[in-house]
Amino acid sequence: MASEPASAQASDPAAVEPLLRLTDVQAGYGRAALVLRGLSVTVAPSSVVCLVGPNGAGKSTVLKVASGLLTPRAGQVVVDGVDVTGRTPQQLLAAGLSHVPQGHSVFPEMTVAENVLLGAYTVHDRSVIAERADFVTGLFPLVGERWSALAGALSGGQQKQVEFARSLMVRPKVVLLDEPSMGLDPKATGKVFEQVQRMRDAGTAVLLVEQNARRALEAADVGCVLDLGKVHITGPAPTLLADPRLAQLYLGGRPKEVP
Ligand SMILES: Nc1ncnc2c1ncn2[C@@H]1O[C@H](COP(=O)(O)OP(=O)(O)OP(=O)(O)O)[C@@H](O)[C@H]1O
């Protein structure tokens, strides 16, 4: 099956205009206290950025602001140079942000094909849909192999691939992944992170939220540690993994050995 060419890795993420920029975002729910208190984060082209932090730090809330599910009370959301602050989820999807929520979101009684093609519901040109279906099945061969199967018959890790494939049918600039490894065993978790990197290598940037901080940082290019509603520390993921203080506080133990 045809696949679209892989884009080059950004050699210096700091030197290129980010695809997604959240600046000084404040956000919360109803009358409750703010969850995000001046949070800033950027996602460069062809990079995986991983948000880690304690339970309730606001990681999923960042993704909800980025995808328009939650309107920020202050701050700015910019996609590929365009200010999209306050736009609806549909407008943000059109601007290039695709959100894969926590948990399972496939329709189990529908086939894998039907689930994937739902991702292209805004596209009306059949040849474009076919070309994109070729692209996602090239990227996730299992999705092509199980194309006619009921999605509910797939394992949890396989269903995640269907969700990833569906999210790419809009050809997003950035995919927002909320805890993709949740509920998966270690083997399936490893595969999920391989697929995250494959999406990046095929030209889609990724903003990832994970409880499984160590595994996620191992797959990421950049890590951001959230605390008290802000990005507390940010840097190359291997640097964060090697930092003994972070390892103790957020990664559950000793730092990774650096060769
Ligand atoms: N829909 C909601 N309504 C009210 N409060 C919410 C809602 N969603 C999240 N919160 C609260 O906002 C805070 C941040 O939640 P969020 O889910 O963003 O954290 P998180 O870092 O992703 O944590 P976890 O890893 O536990 O999911 C928490 O105190 C949570 O209870």
PDB file of C-alpha atoms and ligand atoms in Angstrom:
ATOM      1  CA  MET A   1       0.000   0.000   0.000  1.00  0.00           C
ATOM      2  CA  ALA A   2       1.202   3.491  -0.761  1.00  0.00           C
ATOM      3  CA  SER A   3       2.509   5.597   2.052  1.00  0.00           C
ATOM      4  CA  GLU A   4       3.237   9.281   2.145  1.00  0.00           C
ATOM      5  CA  PRO A   5       6.900  10.271   2.375  1.00  0.00           C
ATOM      6  CA  ALA A   6       8.390  10.697   5.822  1.00  0.00           C
ATOM      7  CA  SER A   7       9.248  14.288   6.559  1.00  0.00           C
ATOM      8  CA  ALA A   8      12.663  15.161   7.906  1.00  0.00           C
ATOM      9  CA  GLN A   9      13.160  15.292  11.651  1.00  0.00           C
ATOM     10  CA  ALA A  10      13.517  18.834  12.906  1.00  0.00           C
ATOM     11  CA  SER A  11      17.235  19.034  13.677  1.00  0.00           C
ATOM     12  CA  ASP A  12      16.833  21.929  16.114  1.00  0.00           C
ATOM     13  CA  PRO A  13      13.268  22.110  17.458  1.00  0.00           C
ATOM     14  CA  ALA A  14      13.976  25.507  19.015  1.00  0.00           C
ATOM     15  CA  ALA A  15      14.866  26.977  15.621  1.00  0.00           C
ATOM     16  CA  VAL A  16      11.594  26.172  13.835  1.00  0.00           C
ATOM     17  CA  GLU A  17       8.164  27.732  14.268  1.00  0.00           C
ATOM     18  CA  PRO A  18       6.108  25.371  16.446  1.00  0.00           C
ATOM     19  CA  LEU A  19       2.994  23.737  15.051  1.00  0.00           C
ATOM     20  CA  LEU A  20       1.244  24.231  18.375  1.00  0.00           C
ATOM     21  CA  ARG A  21       1.918  26.926  20.932  1.00  0.00           C
ATOM     22  CA  LEU A  22       0.013  27.399  24.193  1.00  0.00           C
ATOM     23  CA  THR A  23       1.058  30.598  25.939  1.00  0.00           C
ATOM     24  CA  ASP A  24       0.243  31.590  29.542  1.00  0.00           C
ATOM     25  CA  VAL A  25      -2.955  29.552  29.483  1.00  0.00           C
ATOM     26  CA  GLN A  26      -5.314  29.764  32.435  1.00  0.00           C
ATOM     27  CA  ALA A  27      -8.173  27.275  32.482  1.00  0.00           C
ATOM     28  CA  GLY A  28     -10.467  25.486  34.901  1.00  0.00           C
ATOM     29  CA  TYR A  29     -13.892  23.944  35.327  1.00  0.00           C
ATOM     30  CA  GLY A  30     -16.929  26.006  36.330  1.00  0.00           C
ATOM     31  CA  ARG A  31     -16.435  27.958  39.502  1.00  0.00           C
ATOM     32  CA  ALA A  32     -13.705  25.709  40.852  1.00  0.00           C
ATOM     33  CA  ALA A  33     -10.171  27.023  41.206  1.00  0.00           C
ATOM     34  CA  LEU A  34      -8.035  27.278  38.095  1.00  0.00           C
ATOM     35  CA  VAL A  35      -6.345  24.048  37.018  1.00  0.00           C
ATOM     36  CA  LEU A  36      -3.912  25.640  34.556  1.00  0.00           C
ATOM     37  CA  ARG A  37      -2.276  28.765  35.951  1.00  0.00           C
ATOM     38  CA  GLY A  38      -0.181  30.300  33.216  1.00  0.00           C
ATOM     39  CA  LEU A  39       0.840  27.170  31.355  1.00  0.00           C
ATOM     40  CA  SER A  40       3.020  27.433  28.255  1.00  0.00           C
ATOM     41  CA  VAL A  41       4.067  24.604  25.965  1.00  0.00           C
ATOM     42  CA  THR A  42       5.175  24.281  22.348  1.00  0.00           C
ATOM     43  CA  VAL A  43       5.171  21.388  19.901  1.00  0.00           C
ATOM     44  CA  ALA A  44       7.689  21.588  17.056  1.00  0.00           C
ATOM     45  CA  PRO A  45       7.126  19.845  13.703  1.00  0.00           C
ATOM     46  CA  SER A  46       8.042  16.149  13.666  1.00  0.00           C
ATOM     47  CA  SER A  47       8.405  15.915  17.424  1.00  0.00           C
ATOM     48  CA  VAL A  48       6.795  13.986  20.254  1.00  0.00           C
ATOM     49  CA  VAL A  49       6.246  16.176  23.322  1.00  0.00           C
ATOM     50  CA  CYS A  50       5.240  14.368  26.495  1.00  0.00           C
ATOM     51  CA  LEU A  51       3.488  15.956  29.477  1.00  0.00           C
ATOM     52  CA  VAL A  52       4.092  14.182  32.751  1.00  0.00           C
ATOM     53  CA  GLY A  53       3.220  15.072  36.313  1.00  0.00           C
ATOM     54  CA  PRO A  54       1.278  13.949  39.349  1.00  0.00           C
ATOM     55  CA  ASN A  55      -2.386  12.939  39.255  1.00  0.00           C
ATOM     56  CA  GLY A  56      -4.607  15.967  38.910  1.00  0.00           C
ATOM     57  CA  ALA A  57      -1.760  18.211  37.720  1.00  0.00           C
ATOM     58  CA  GLY A  58      -3.838  19.226  34.703  1.00  0.00           C
ATOM     59  CA  LYS A  59      -2.302  17.128  31.916  1.00  0.00           C
ATOM     60  CA  SER A  60      -5.606  16.122  30.318  1.00  0.00           C
ATOM     61  CA  THR A  61      -6.851  19.677  30.808  1.00  0.00           C
ATOM     62  CA  VAL A  62      -4.013  20.907  28.557  1.00  0.00           C
ATOM     63  CA  LEU A  63      -5.257  18.615  25.779  1.00  0.00           C
ATOM     64  CA  LYS A  64      -8.853  19.766  26.301  1.00  0.00           C
ATOM     65  CA  VAL A  65      -7.774  23.389  25.901  1.00  0.00           C
ATOM     66  CA  ALA A  66      -5.722  22.542  22.799  1.00  0.00           C
ATOM     67  CA  SER A  67      -8.633  20.703  21.169  1.00  0.00           C
ATOM     68  CA  GLY A  68     -11.231  23.329  22.088  1.00  0.00           C
ATOM     69  CA  LEU A  69     -13.209  21.157  24.522  1.00  0.00           C
ATOM     70  CA  LEU A  70     -12.371  23.695  27.235  1.00  0.00           C
ATOM     71  CA  THR A  71     -12.119  27.424  26.539  1.00  0.00           C
ATOM     72  CA  PRO A  72      -9.176  29.059  28.313  1.00  0.00           C
ATOM     73  CA  ARG A  73      -9.941  31.997  30.616  1.00  0.00           C
ATOM     74  CA  ALA A  74      -6.700  33.657  29.575  1.00  0.00           C
ATOM     75  CA  GLY A  75      -3.760  32.960  27.329  1.00  0.00           C
ATOM     76  CA  GLN A  76      -3.388  31.981  23.726  1.00  0.00           C
ATOM     77  CA  VAL A  77      -3.569  28.869  21.554  1.00  0.00           C
ATOM     78  CA  VAL A  78      -1.761  29.169  18.221  1.00  0.00           C
ATOM     79  CA  VAL A  79      -1.719  26.460  15.526  1.00  0.00           C
ATOM     80  CA  ASP A  80       0.887  26.809  12.810  1.00  0.00           C
ATOM     81  CA  GLY A  81       1.028  30.572  13.286  1.00  0.00           C
ATOM     82  CA  VAL A  82      -2.762  31.111  13.467  1.00  0.00           C
ATOM     83  CA  ASP A  83      -4.380  32.266  16.695  1.00  0.00           C
ATOM     84  CA  VAL A  84      -7.213  29.793  17.344  1.00  0.00           C
ATOM     85  CA  THR A  85      -7.951  30.731  20.962  1.00  0.00           C
ATOM     86  CA  GLY A  86     -11.603  30.197  21.843  1.00  0.00           C
ATOM     87  CA  ARG A  87     -12.519  28.293  18.671  1.00  0.00           C
ATOM     88  CA  THR A  88     -14.817  25.266  18.744  1.00  0.00           C
ATOM     89  CA  PRO A  89     -13.529  21.657  18.642  1.00  0.00           C
ATOM     90  CA  GLN A  90     -14.695  21.389  15.024  1.00  0.00           C
ATOM     91  CA  GLN A  91     -12.793  24.518  14.051  1.00  0.00           C
ATOM     92  CA  LEU A  92      -9.695  23.277  15.849  1.00  0.00           C
ATOM     93  CA  LEU A  93      -9.967  19.954  14.038  1.00  0.00           C
ATOM     94  CA  ALA A  94     -10.067  21.875  10.765  1.00  0.00           C
ATOM     95  CA  ALA A  95      -7.066  23.925  11.943  1.00  0.00           C
ATOM     96  CA  GLY A  96      -5.077  20.707  12.316  1.00  0.00           C
ATOM     97  CA  LEU A  97      -5.550  19.338  15.834  1.00  0.00           C
ATOM     98  CA  SER A  98      -6.891  15.822  16.307  1.00  0.00           C
ATOM     99  CA  HIS A  99      -7.649  14.545  19.835  1.00  0.00           C
ATOM    100  CA  VAL A 100      -7.537  10.859  20.806  1.00  0.00           C
ATOM    101  CA  PRO A 101      -9.206  10.811  24.234  1.00  0.00           C
ATOM    102  CA  GLN A 102      -8.475   8.627  27.240  1.00  0.00           C
ATOM    103  CA  GLY A 103      -9.950   5.094  27.248  1.00  0.00           C
ATOM    104  CA  HIS A 104     -11.457   3.264  24.303  1.00  0.00           C
ATOM    105  CA  SER A 105     -13.311   5.233  21.683  1.00  0.00           C
ATOM    106  CA  VAL A 106     -13.846   2.701  18.907  1.00  0.00           C
ATOM    107  CA  PHE A 107     -17.384   1.651  18.065  1.00  0.00           C
ATOM    108  CA  PRO A 108     -17.206  -2.098  18.802  1.00  0.00           C
ATOM    109  CA  GLU A 109     -20.200  -3.084  16.634  1.00  0.00           C
ATOM    110  CA  MET A 110     -18.743  -1.363  13.594  1.00  0.00           C
ATOM    111  CA  THR A 111     -15.940  -2.707  11.419  1.00  0.00           C
ATOM    112  CA  VAL A 112     -12.380  -1.421  11.606  1.00  0.00           C
ATOM    113  CA  ALA A 113     -12.941   0.193   8.182  1.00  0.00           C
ATOM    114  CA  GLU A 114     -16.077   2.001   9.350  1.00  0.00           C
ATOM    115  CA  ASN A 115     -14.310   3.234  12.461  1.00  0.00           C
ATOM    116  CA  VAL A 116     -11.307   4.518  10.515  1.00  0.00           C
ATOM    117  CA  LEU A 117     -13.374   6.125   7.768  1.00  0.00           C
ATOM    118  CA  LEU A 118     -15.401   8.019  10.387  1.00  0.00           C
ATOM    119  CA  GLY A 119     -12.256  10.080  10.860  1.00  0.00           C
ATOM    120  CA  ALA A 120     -12.719  11.431   7.330  1.00  0.00           C
ATOM    121  CA  TYR A 121     -16.339  12.477   7.743  1.00  0.00           C
ATOM    122  CA  THR A 122     -15.457  16.063   6.806  1.00  0.00           C
ATOM    123  CA  VAL A 123     -13.841  14.925   3.530  1.00  0.00           C
ATOM    124  CA  HIS A 124     -16.107  14.428   0.527  1.00  0.00           C
ATOM    125  CA  ASP A 125     -13.651  13.557  -2.230  1.00  0.00           C
ATOM    126  CA  ARG A 126     -13.534   9.744  -2.485  1.00  0.00           C
ATOM    127  CA  SER A 127     -10.074   9.680  -4.017  1.00  0.00           C
ATOM    128  CA  VAL A 128      -8.712  11.741  -1.106  1.00  0.00           C
ATOM    129  CA  ILE A 129     -10.373   9.358   1.372  1.00  0.00           C
ATOM    130  CA  ALA A 130      -8.895   6.330  -0.449  1.00  0.00           C
ATOM    131  CA  GLU A 131      -5.448   7.926  -0.501  1.00  0.00           C
ATOM    132  CA  ARG A 132      -5.604   8.642   3.230  1.00  0.00           C
ATOM    133  CA  ALA A 133      -6.881   5.139   3.988  1.00  0.00           C
ATOM    134  CA  ASP A 134      -3.860   3.823   2.068  1.00  0.00           C
ATOM    135  CA  PHE A 135      -1.604   6.068   4.108  1.00  0.00           C
ATOM    136  CA  VAL A 136      -2.946   4.952   7.507  1.00  0.00           C
ATOM    137  CA  THR A 137      -2.994   1.266   6.618  1.00  0.00           C
ATOM    138  CA  GLY A 138       0.583   1.657   5.375  1.00  0.00           C
ATOM    139  CA  LEU A 139       1.505   3.148   8.724  1.00  0.00           C
ATOM    140  CA  PHE A 140      -0.504   0.647  10.794  1.00  0.00           C
ATOM    141  CA  PRO A 141      -0.513  -2.613   8.785  1.00  0.00           C
ATOM    142  CA  LEU A 142      -2.684  -4.400  11.348  1.00  0.00           C
ATOM    143  CA  VAL A 143      -5.481  -1.945  10.599  1.00  0.00           C
ATOM    144  CA  GLY A 144      -5.383  -2.992   6.941  1.00  0.00           C
ATOM    145  CA  GLU A 145      -5.189  -6.689   7.844  1.00  0.00           C
ATOM    146  CA  ARG A 146      -8.266  -6.445  10.100  1.00  0.00           C
ATOM    147  CA  TRP A 147     -10.094  -3.932   7.855  1.00  0.00           C
ATOM    148  CA  SER A 148     -13.345  -5.938   7.692  1.00  0.00           C
ATOM    149  CA  ALA A 149     -13.321  -7.263  11.265  1.00  0.00           C
ATOM    150  CA  LEU A 150     -15.568  -5.885  13.969  1.00  0.00           C
ATOM    151  CA  ALA A 151     -13.541  -3.402  16.011  1.00  0.00           C
ATOM    152  CA  GLY A 152     -14.872  -4.971  19.221  1.00  0.00           C
ATOM    153  CA  ALA A 153     -13.120  -8.251  18.320  1.00  0.00           C
ATOM    154  CA  LEU A 154      -9.684  -6.573  18.508  1.00  0.00           C
ATOM    155  CA  SER A 155      -7.467  -6.445  21.596  1.00  0.00           C
ATOM    156  CA  GLY A 156      -7.100  -3.179  23.533  1.00  0.00           C
ATOM    157  CA  GLY A 157      -3.747  -2.393  21.899  1.00  0.00           C
ATOM    158  CA  GLN A 158      -5.133  -3.132  18.437  1.00  0.00           C
ATOM    159  CA  GLN A 159      -8.135  -0.888  19.097  1.00  0.00           C
ATOM    160  CA  LYS A 160      -5.689   1.904  19.975  1.00  0.00           C
ATOM    161  CA  GLN A 161      -4.145   1.506  16.519  1.00  0.00           C
ATOM    162  CA  VAL A 162      -7.606   1.912  14.997  1.00  0.00           C
ATOM    163  CA  GLU A 163      -8.059   5.105  17.024  1.00  0.00           C
ATOM    164  CA  PHE A 164      -4.665   6.392  15.861  1.00  0.00           C
ATOM    165  CA  ALA A 165      -5.520   5.555  12.251  1.00  0.00           C
ATOM    166  CA  ARG A 166      -8.879   7.329  12.571  1.00  0.00           C
ATOM    167  CA  SER A 167      -7.224  10.417  14.032  1.00  0.00           C
ATOM    168  CA  LEU A 168      -4.831  10.629  11.068  1.00  0.00           C
ATOM    169  CA  MET A 169      -7.646  10.549   8.473  1.00  0.00           C
ATOM    170  CA  VAL A 170      -8.013  14.336   8.847  1.00  0.00           C
ATOM    171  CA  ARG A 171      -4.254  14.675   8.160  1.00  0.00           C
ATOM    172  CA  PRO A 172      -3.730  16.675  11.355  1.00  0.00           C
ATOM    173  CA  LYS A 173      -0.690  18.803  12.050  1.00  0.00           C
ATOM    174  CA  VAL A 174      -0.629  17.680  15.688  1.00  0.00           C
ATOM    175  CA  VAL A 175      -2.251  14.638  17.301  1.00  0.00           C
ATOM    176  CA  LEU A 176      -3.209  15.004  20.969  1.00  0.00           C
ATOM    177  CA  LEU A 177      -2.962  11.631  22.730  1.00  0.00           C
ATOM    178  CA  ASP A 178      -4.443  11.248  26.198  1.00  0.00           C
ATOM    179  CA  GLU A 179      -2.964   8.275  28.062  1.00  0.00           C
ATOM    180  CA  PRO A 180      -2.732   5.922  25.069  1.00  0.00           C
ATOM    181  CA  SER A 181      -1.211   3.125  27.164  1.00  0.00           C
ATOM    182  CA  MET A 182      -3.982   3.119  29.773  1.00  0.00           C
ATOM    183  CA  GLY A 183      -5.154  -0.425  30.551  1.00  0.00           C
ATOM    184  CA  LEU A 184      -2.596  -2.097  28.274  1.00  0.00           C
ATOM    185  CA  ASP A 185      -0.071  -4.747  29.280  1.00  0.00           C
ATOM    186  CA  PRO A 186       3.675  -3.945  28.975  1.00  0.00           C
ATOM    187  CA  LYS A 187       4.003  -5.556  25.535  1.00  0.00           C
ATOM    188  CA  ALA A 188       1.028  -3.667  24.080  1.00  0.00           C
ATOM    189  CA  THR A 189       2.276  -0.492  25.771  1.00  0.00           C
ATOM    190  CA  GLY A 190       5.643  -0.846  24.022  1.00  0.00           C
ATOM    191  CA  LYS A 191       3.851  -1.207  20.684  1.00  0.00           C
ATOM    192  CA  VAL A 192       1.723   1.864  21.314  1.00  0.00           C
ATOM    193  CA  PHE A 193       4.823   3.982  21.884  1.00  0.00           C
ATOM    194  CA  GLU A 194       6.440   2.531  18.739  1.00  0.00           C
ATOM    195  CA  GLN A 195       3.344   3.625  16.823  1.00  0.00           C
ATOM    196  CA  VAL A 196       3.534   7.096  18.361  1.00  0.00           C
ATOM    197  CA  GLN A 197       7.066   7.408  17.006  1.00  0.00           C
ATOM    198  CA  ARG A 198       5.949   6.070  13.636  1.00  0.00           C
ATOM    199  CA  MET A 199       3.303   8.818  13.429  1.00  0.00           C
ATOM    200  CA  ARG A 200       5.989  11.386  14.162  1.00  0.00           C
ATOM    201  CA  ASP A 201       8.339   9.908  11.581  1.00  0.00           C
ATOM    202  CA  ALA A 202       5.545  10.091   9.007  1.00  0.00           C
ATOM    203  CA  GLY A 203       5.230  13.833   9.614  1.00  0.00           C
ATOM    204  CA  THR A 204       2.602  14.270  12.352  1.00  0.00           C
ATOM    205  CA  ALA A 205       3.702  15.971  15.558  1.00  0.00           C
ATOM    206  CA  VAL A 206       2.394  14.485  18.809  1.00  0.00           C
ATOM    207  CA  LEU A 207       1.461  15.993  22.173  1.00  0.00           C
ATOM    208  CA  LEU A 208       1.213  13.078  24.569  1.00  0.00           C
ATOM    209  CA  VAL A 209      -0.117  12.847  28.118  1.00  0.00           C
ATOM    210  CA  GLU A 210       0.893   9.804  30.144  1.00  0.00           C
ATOM    211  CA  GLN A 211       0.772   8.332  33.616  1.00  0.00           C
ATOM    212  CA  ASN A 212       3.376   5.865  32.439  1.00  0.00           C
ATOM    213  CA  ALA A 213       5.933   8.680  32.554  1.00  0.00           C
ATOM    214  CA  ARG A 214       9.137   6.725  32.131  1.00  0.00           C
ATOM    215  CA  ARG A 215       7.978   4.678  29.135  1.00  0.00           C
ATOM    216  CA  ALA A 216       6.459   7.751  27.510  1.00  0.00           C
ATOM    217  CA  LEU A 217       9.594   9.861  27.972  1.00  0.00           C
ATOM    218  CA  GLU A 218      11.631   7.058  26.429  1.00  0.00           C
ATOM    219  CA  ALA A 219       9.517   7.471  23.295  1.00  0.00           C
ATOM    220  CA  ALA A 220       9.407  11.286  23.367  1.00  0.00           C
ATOM    221  CA  ASP A 221      11.736  13.979  22.075  1.00  0.00           C
ATOM    222  CA  VAL A 222      10.782  16.611  24.634  1.00  0.00           C
ATOM    223  CA  GLY A 223       9.381  16.236  28.141  1.00  0.00           C
ATOM    224  CA  CYS A 224       7.414  18.750  30.185  1.00  0.00           C
ATOM    225  CA  VAL A 225       6.786  18.234  33.886  1.00  0.00           C
ATOM    226  CA  LEU A 226       3.552  19.840  35.076  1.00  0.00           C
ATOM    227  CA  ASP A 227       3.070  20.922  38.619  1.00  0.00           C
ATOM    228  CA  LEU A 228       0.618  23.358  40.177  1.00  0.00           C
ATOM    229  CA  GLY A 229      -0.891  24.210  36.797  1.00  0.00           C
ATOM    230  CA  LYS A 230       2.322  25.201  35.050  1.00  0.00           C
ATOM    231  CA  VAL A 231       5.140  23.562  33.153  1.00  0.00           C
ATOM    232  CA  HIS A 232       7.622  23.247  35.966  1.00  0.00           C
ATOM    233  CA  ILE A 233      10.537  21.778  33.995  1.00  0.00           C
ATOM    234  CA  THR A 234      10.990  21.183  30.284  1.00  0.00           C
ATOM    235  CA  GLY A 235      13.850  19.771  28.240  1.00  0.00           C
ATOM    236  CA  PRO A 236      14.987  16.948  25.980  1.00  0.00           C
ATOM    237  CA  ALA A 237      13.333  13.734  27.167  1.00  0.00           C
ATOM    238  CA  PRO A 238      16.665  11.870  27.648  1.00  0.00           C
ATOM    239  CA  THR A 239      17.875  14.692  29.923  1.00  0.00           C
ATOM    240  CA  LEU A 240      14.752  14.472  32.075  1.00  0.00           C
ATOM    241  CA  LEU A 241      15.082  10.703  32.267  1.00  0.00           C
ATOM    242  CA  ALA A 242      18.651  11.066  33.517  1.00  0.00           C
ATOM    243  CA  ASP A 243      17.826  13.703  36.154  1.00  0.00           C
ATOM    244  CA  PRO A 244      17.942  12.048  39.596  1.00  0.00           C
ATOM    245  CA  ARG A 245      15.613  14.601  41.182  1.00  0.00           C
ATOM    246  CA  LEU A 246      12.953  14.061  38.548  1.00  0.00           C
ATOM    247  CA  ALA A 247      13.394  10.317  38.657  1.00  0.00           C
ATOM    248  CA  GLN A 248      12.752  10.377  42.391  1.00  0.00           C
ATOM    249  CA  LEU A 249       9.805  12.763  42.268  1.00  0.00           C
ATOM    250  CA  TYR A 250       7.960  11.795  39.104  1.00  0.00           C
ATOM    251  CA  LEU A 251       9.373   8.675  37.512  1.00  0.00           C
ATOM    252  CA  GLY A 252       9.213   6.297  40.428  1.00  0.00           C
ATOM    253  CA  GLY A 253      12.835   5.582  41.214  1.00  0.00           C
ATOM    254  CA  ARG A 254      16.389   5.843  40.001  1.00  0.00           C
ATOM    255  CA  PRO A 255      17.401   7.742  36.865  1.00  0.00           C
ATOM    256  CA  LYS A 256      18.073   5.886  33.651  1.00  0.00           C
ATOM    257  CA  GLU A 257      21.727   4.954  33.211  1.00  0.00           C
ATOM    258  CA  VAL A 258      23.280   7.232  30.612  1.00  0.00           C
ATOM    259  CA  PRO A 259      25.896   5.378  28.543  1.00  0.00           C
TER     260      PRO A 259
HETATM  261  N1  LIG B   1     -14.900  17.854  33.819  1.00  0.00           N
HETATM  262  C1  LIG B   1     -14.361  18.288  34.964  1.00  0.00           C
HETATM  263  N2  LIG B   1     -15.086  19.003  35.849  1.00  0.00           N
HETATM  264  C2  LIG B   1     -14.550  19.443  37.004  1.00  0.00           C
HETATM  265  N3  LIG B   1     -13.269  19.228  37.370  1.00  0.00           N
HETATM  266  C3  LIG B   1     -12.501  18.521  36.532  1.00  0.00           C
HETATM  267  C4  LIG B   1     -12.998  18.010  35.289  1.00  0.00           C
HETATM  268  N4  LIG B   1     -11.993  17.349  34.672  1.00  0.00           N
HETATM  269  C5  LIG B   1     -10.923  17.448  35.486  1.00  0.00           C
HETATM  270  N5  LIG B   1     -11.222  18.142  36.591  1.00  0.00           N
HETATM  271  C6  LIG B   1     -10.311  18.462  37.698  1.00  0.00           C
HETATM  272  O1  LIG B   1      -9.207  19.196  37.174  1.00  0.00           O
HETATM  273  C7  LIG B   1      -7.992  18.796  37.789  1.00  0.00           C
HETATM  274  C8  LIG B   1      -6.987  18.367  36.728  1.00  0.00           C
HETATM  275  O2  LIG B   1      -7.511  17.216  36.061  1.00  0.00           O
HETATM  276  P1  LIG B   1      -6.767  16.549  34.813  1.00  0.00           P
HETATM  277  O3  LIG B   1      -7.600  15.388  34.395  1.00  0.00           O
HETATM  278  O4  LIG B   1      -6.419  17.564  33.823  1.00  0.00           O
HETATM  279  O5  LIG B   1      -5.434  16.051  35.521  1.00  0.00           O
HETATM  280  P2  LIG B   1      -4.350  15.023  35.020  1.00  0.00           P
HETATM  281  O6  LIG B   1      -3.021  15.617  35.291  1.00  0.00           O
HETATM  282  O7  LIG B   1      -4.653  14.613  33.626  1.00  0.00           O
HETATM  283  O8  LIG B   1      -4.561  13.857  36.042  1.00  0.00           O
HETATM  284  P3  LIG B   1      -4.857  12.311  35.851  1.00  0.00           P
HETATM  285  O9  LIG B   1      -3.556  11.760  35.462  1.00  0.00           O
HETATM  286  O10 LIG B   1      -5.302  11.894  37.211  1.00  0.00           O
HETATM  287  O11 LIG B   1      -5.915  12.203  34.780  1.00  0.00           O
HETATM  288  C9  LIG B   1      -8.352  17.692  38.776  1.00  0.00           C
HETATM  289  O12 LIG B   1      -8.463  18.278  40.048  1.00  0.00           O
HETATM  290  C10 LIG B   1      -9.692  17.201  38.291  1.00  0.00           C
HETATM  291  O13 LIG B   1     -10.480  16.737  39.364  1.00  0.00           O
END
